[in-house]
Short mmCIF file of C-alpha atoms in Angstrom, two decimals:
data_model
loop_
_atom_site.label_atom_id
_atom_site.label_comp_id
_atom_site.label_asym_id
_atom_site.label_seq_id
_atom_site.Cartn_x
_atom_site.Cartn_y
_atom_site.Cartn_z
CA TYR B 1345 14.25 20.03 83.17
CA GLY B 1346 12.85 17.29 82.23
CA SER B 1347 13.40 17.92 78.59
CA THR B 1348 15.73 19.65 75.86
CA LYS B 1349 13.16 21.95 74.91
CA LEU B 1350 12.21 23.26 78.12
CA TYR B 1351 16.01 23.97 78.66
CA ASP B 1352 16.72 25.38 75.49
CA PHE B 1353 13.79 27.79 76.17
CA PHE B 1354 14.81 29.43 79.51
CA HIS B 1355 18.54 29.33 78.14
CA SER B 1356 17.12 31.55 75.02
CA ILE B 1357 15.89 34.07 77.60
CA PHE B 1358 18.25 33.68 80.61
CA GLY B 1359 21.12 32.24 78.86
CA SER B 1360 24.43 31.09 81.17
CA SER B 1361 22.18 31.42 84.43
CA THR B 1362 19.66 29.64 83.19
CA ILE B 1363 19.96 26.75 85.46
CA SER B 1364 19.12 29.41 88.45
CA ALA B 1365 17.20 30.91 86.84
CA PHE B 1366 14.99 27.57 86.24
CA ASN B 1367 15.26 26.91 90.09
CA LEU B 1368 14.06 30.09 91.22
CA ILE B 1369 10.97 29.87 89.11
CA ARG B 1370 10.12 26.54 90.07
CA ILE B 1371 10.49 27.27 94.00
CA LEU B 1372 7.96 30.80 93.70
CA ILE B 1373 5.94 28.50 91.66
CA ILE B 1374 5.96 26.19 94.52
CA VAL B 1375 5.77 29.49 97.28
CA ASN B 1376 2.79 30.36 95.50
CA ILE B 1377 0.95 26.89 95.53
CA VAL B 1378 1.62 26.99 99.10
CA ILE B 1379 0.25 30.55 99.81
CA LEU B 1380 -3.20 29.14 97.52
CA TRP B 1381 -3.41 26.26 99.81
CA ILE B 1382 -3.49 27.98 102.90
CA ALA B 1383 -5.98 30.37 101.54
CA PHE B 1384 -8.32 28.17 99.80
CA THR B 1385 -8.02 26.14 102.95
CA ILE B 1386 -9.05 28.91 105.55
CA LYS B 1387 -11.88 29.61 103.40
CA LYS B 1388 -13.19 26.00 103.45
CA TYR B 1389 -12.78 25.73 107.28
CA LEU B 1390 -13.89 28.64 108.46
CA PHE B 1391 -15.88 27.70 111.82
CA GLU B 1392 -18.15 29.90 114.33
CA ARG B 1393 -15.93 28.18 116.77
CA PRO B 1394 -12.35 28.35 115.18
CA SER B 1395 -9.74 25.87 115.37
CA LYS B 1396 -6.06 26.52 116.74
CA PRO B 1397 -5.12 27.47 112.99
CA GLN B 1398 -7.77 29.75 112.76
CA ILE B 1399 -7.06 31.85 115.94
CA LEU B 1400 -3.75 31.61 114.85
CA LEU B 1401 -4.45 33.30 111.47
CA GLU B 1402 -6.62 35.58 112.45
CA GLY B 1403 -4.65 36.79 115.10
CA VAL B 1404 -1.65 37.75 112.75
CA TYR B 1405 -4.70 39.04 110.61
CA GLU B 1406 -5.60 41.31 113.18
CA PHE B 1407 -2.72 42.64 114.26
CA PHE B 1408 -1.64 43.93 111.13
CA ASP B 1409 -5.07 45.63 110.79
CA GLY B 1410 -4.60 47.37 114.19
CA LEU B 1411 -0.89 48.12 112.43
CA VAL B 1412 -2.57 49.67 109.51
CA ALA B 1413 -5.56 51.69 111.08
CA ASP B 1414 -2.87 53.36 113.34
CA SER B 1415 -0.18 54.15 110.77
CA LEU B 1416 -3.16 54.79 107.97
CA GLY B 1417 -6.35 55.91 109.65
CA GLU B 1418 -9.52 53.93 109.82
CA GLU B 1419 -10.49 54.77 106.38
CA ARG B 1420 -7.72 53.31 104.89
CA ARG B 1421 -7.85 49.74 106.44
CA ASN B 1422 -8.43 48.38 103.18
CA PHE B 1423 -4.82 48.18 102.48
CA THR B 1424 -4.69 45.22 105.63
CA PRO B 1425 -4.98 41.83 102.98
CA TYR B 1426 -2.28 43.62 100.86
CA VAL B 1427 -0.01 44.07 104.09
CA VAL B 1428 -0.65 40.47 105.50
CA THR B 1429 0.31 39.07 101.98
CA ILE B 1430 3.35 40.76 101.82
CA PHE B 1431 3.93 39.26 105.50
CA LEU B 1432 2.87 35.90 104.22
CA PHE B 1433 4.69 35.90 100.90
CA ILE B 1434 8.32 36.63 102.06
CA TRP B 1435 7.70 34.44 105.80
CA VAL B 1436 6.57 31.35 103.15
CA CYS B 1437 9.45 32.40 101.31
CA ASN B 1438 12.01 32.40 104.23
CA MET B 1439 10.38 29.57 105.86
CA ILE B 1440 10.89 26.86 102.70
CA GLY B 1441 14.24 26.83 102.89
CA MET B 1442 13.94 25.18 105.78
CA ILE B 1443 12.62 22.15 104.14
CA PRO B 1444 15.34 18.92 103.79
CA ILE B 1445 14.58 18.49 100.00
CA PRO B 1446 17.39 18.73 97.32
CA GLY B 1447 16.84 22.26 95.39
CA PHE B 1448 15.27 23.62 97.68
CA MET B 1449 16.04 27.48 99.16
CA GLU B 1450 15.00 30.83 100.07
CA PRO B 1451 13.50 32.82 96.57
CA THR B 1452 14.34 36.19 98.76
CA ARG B 1453 18.37 34.68 98.92
CA ASN B 1454 18.25 35.27 95.18
CA LEU B 1455 18.73 39.20 94.79
CA ASN B 1456 15.65 39.41 92.33
CA VAL B 1457 12.94 38.72 94.07
CA PRO B 1458 13.65 41.22 97.32
CA LEU B 1459 14.53 43.58 94.54
CA GLY B 1460 11.10 42.89 92.60
CA MET B 1461 9.30 42.96 96.31
CA GLY B 1462 10.87 46.39 96.76
CA ILE B 1463 9.91 47.94 93.29
CA VAL B 1464 6.15 46.79 93.75
CA CYS B 1465 6.24 48.12 97.41
CA ILE B 1466 7.60 51.37 95.88
CA VAL B 1467 5.17 51.68 93.66
CA VAL B 1468 2.15 51.52 95.37
CA VAL B 1469 3.67 53.87 97.67
CA HIS B 1470 3.53 56.46 95.08
CA ALA B 1471 0.13 55.30 93.00
CA THR B 1472 -1.51 55.39 96.77
CA ALA B 1473 -0.39 58.95 96.98
CA ILE B 1474 -1.35 60.04 93.44
CA ARG B 1475 -4.92 58.90 94.67
CA ALA B 1476 -4.70 61.02 97.54
CA LYS B 1477 -3.22 63.69 96.76
CA GLY B 1478 -3.57 64.12 93.21
CA LEU B 1479 -0.98 63.59 90.40
CA TRP B 1480 0.43 67.23 90.95
CA GLY B 1481 -0.12 67.61 94.48
CA HIS B 1482 2.31 64.37 94.85
CA LEU B 1483 4.68 65.18 92.39
CA GLU B 1484 5.48 68.72 92.74
CA PRO B 1485 7.65 68.51 95.66
CA PHE B 1486 10.33 66.43 93.49
CA VAL B 1487 9.83 68.54 90.70
CA ASN B 1488 9.48 71.84 91.67
CA PRO B 1489 12.91 73.61 92.93
CA ILE B 1490 11.17 76.42 93.96
CA LYS B 1491 8.73 74.77 96.42
CA ASN B 1492 11.20 72.23 97.41
CA PRO B 1493 15.01 73.38 96.78
CA MET B 1494 16.27 69.46 97.55
CA CYS B 1495 13.48 68.05 95.17
CA VAL B 1496 16.61 65.94 93.27
CA LEU B 1497 17.75 64.79 96.95
CA ASP B 1498 13.94 63.82 97.19
CA ALA B 1499 13.94 62.28 94.16
CA VAL B 1500 16.84 60.41 94.60
CA GLY B 1501 16.14 59.50 98.58
CA GLU B 1502 13.07 57.70 96.72
CA ILE B 1503 15.01 55.53 94.54
CA SER B 1504 17.12 54.67 97.67
CA LYS B 1505 14.15 53.23 99.35
CA VAL B 1506 13.94 50.54 96.83
CA VAL B 1507 17.61 49.88 96.98
CA SER B 1508 17.67 50.12 100.87
CA ILE B 1509 14.63 47.64 101.40
CA SER B 1510 15.23 44.98 99.06
CA PHE B 1511 18.90 44.83 100.16
CA ARG B 1512 18.26 44.54 103.80
CA LEU B 1513 16.13 41.55 103.11
CA PHE B 1514 18.43 40.51 100.26
CA GLY B 1515 21.39 40.45 102.62
CA ASN B 1516 20.31 38.71 106.07
CA ILE B 1517 18.62 35.92 104.18
CA LEU B 1518 22.04 35.38 102.13
CA GLY B 1519 24.25 36.03 104.91
CA GLY B 1520 22.42 33.68 107.63
CA ALA B 1521 22.46 30.60 104.67
CA ILE B 1522 25.90 31.08 103.63
CA ILE B 1523 27.00 31.19 107.62
CA MET B 1524 24.81 27.57 107.82
CA LEU B 1525 27.06 26.57 104.64
CA VAL B 1526 30.10 27.71 106.47
CA ILE B 1527 29.59 25.61 110.02
CA SER B 1528 27.79 22.44 108.51
CA SER B 1529 30.99 22.62 106.12
CA LEU B 1530 33.48 23.00 109.12
CA VAL B 1531 31.88 20.05 110.80
CA LYS B 1532 31.39 17.89 107.42
CA PHE B 1533 27.61 17.38 107.96
CA ILE B 1534 28.09 14.98 110.15
CA LEU B 1535 26.22 17.16 112.90
CA PHE B 1536 23.39 19.47 111.22
CA PRO B 1537 23.30 22.57 113.30
CA VAL B 1538 19.70 22.67 114.33
CA GLY B 1539 19.80 25.26 116.58
CA LEU B 1540 21.65 27.72 114.33
CA ASN B 1541 18.69 26.49 111.23
CA LEU B 1542 16.02 27.14 113.34
CA PHE B 1543 17.22 30.73 114.68
CA PHE B 1544 18.63 31.71 110.64
CA GLY B 1545 15.76 30.04 109.02
CA LEU B 1546 12.28 30.64 111.60
CA PHE B 1547 13.46 33.63 113.91
CA VAL B 1548 15.28 36.10 111.68
CA GLY B 1549 12.97 35.00 108.60
CA THR B 1550 10.29 35.71 110.63
CA ILE B 1551 11.33 38.94 111.81
CA GLN B 1552 12.84 40.23 108.45
CA ALA B 1553 9.22 39.64 106.83
CA PHE B 1554 7.90 41.64 109.56
CA VAL B 1555 10.80 44.49 108.83
CA PHE B 1556 9.75 44.21 105.25
CA THR B 1557 6.58 44.63 105.85
CA MET B 1558 6.75 47.16 108.29
CA LEU B 1559 9.05 49.43 106.13
CA SER B 1560 6.38 49.08 102.95
CA LEU B 1561 3.32 50.39 105.82
CA SER B 1562 5.51 53.23 106.70
CA TYR B 1563 6.27 54.33 103.32
CA ILE B 1564 3.04 54.43 102.76
CA SER B 1565 1.86 56.34 105.86
CA VAL B 1566 4.24 59.05 105.29
CA ALA B 1567 3.57 59.27 101.66
CA VAL B 1568 -0.09 59.69 102.39
CA THR B 1569 0.68 62.41 104.94
CA GLU B 1570 -0.57 65.89 103.90
CA GLU B 1571 2.28 68.34 104.54
#
């Protein structure tokens, strides 16, 4: 912590979970610094004849831009930066756990991060739907049993989306971390399972970032679709 005052401050907020909360906040700050560094670096070194990193990042953006256009229509391609930001944030969170520095872990391994992102995702979904259909046009199916006899179940379903999208990401990242810990302890940490680390860190981390992003996009697509 660096000082007793800093510890006391966090302890007054988080209580017994002070250390884990402090570590989570610290690693999230690092993740945001990395993302901002990537953004400023890209903006500073844009060339007409792009370098390989620029080609890679432009390819990622164009890939998601195509998905947004196909899912939401050409008129809603302004959602592309939002979708790309979700993917990059989760991907960096998942990748940072591969750095062999004590205290570094995947923020998505802590339920608070996936749950917070799930809540933000659903809020954006409903805000977009209200903007597209109007307040009553969007809320009526959830509160009008005459028009929709299953309105209560639909409302519960919207809440379950937060749980579903959050726990899917949390469970896969935490499960990979547990498997890594178990295997490392079995070999007494003499031989670090590099292949397994690459699989759960790079492959699964990328897949889960993509899955979360696609679910967010699909929820928006369903919400703005006129019945």
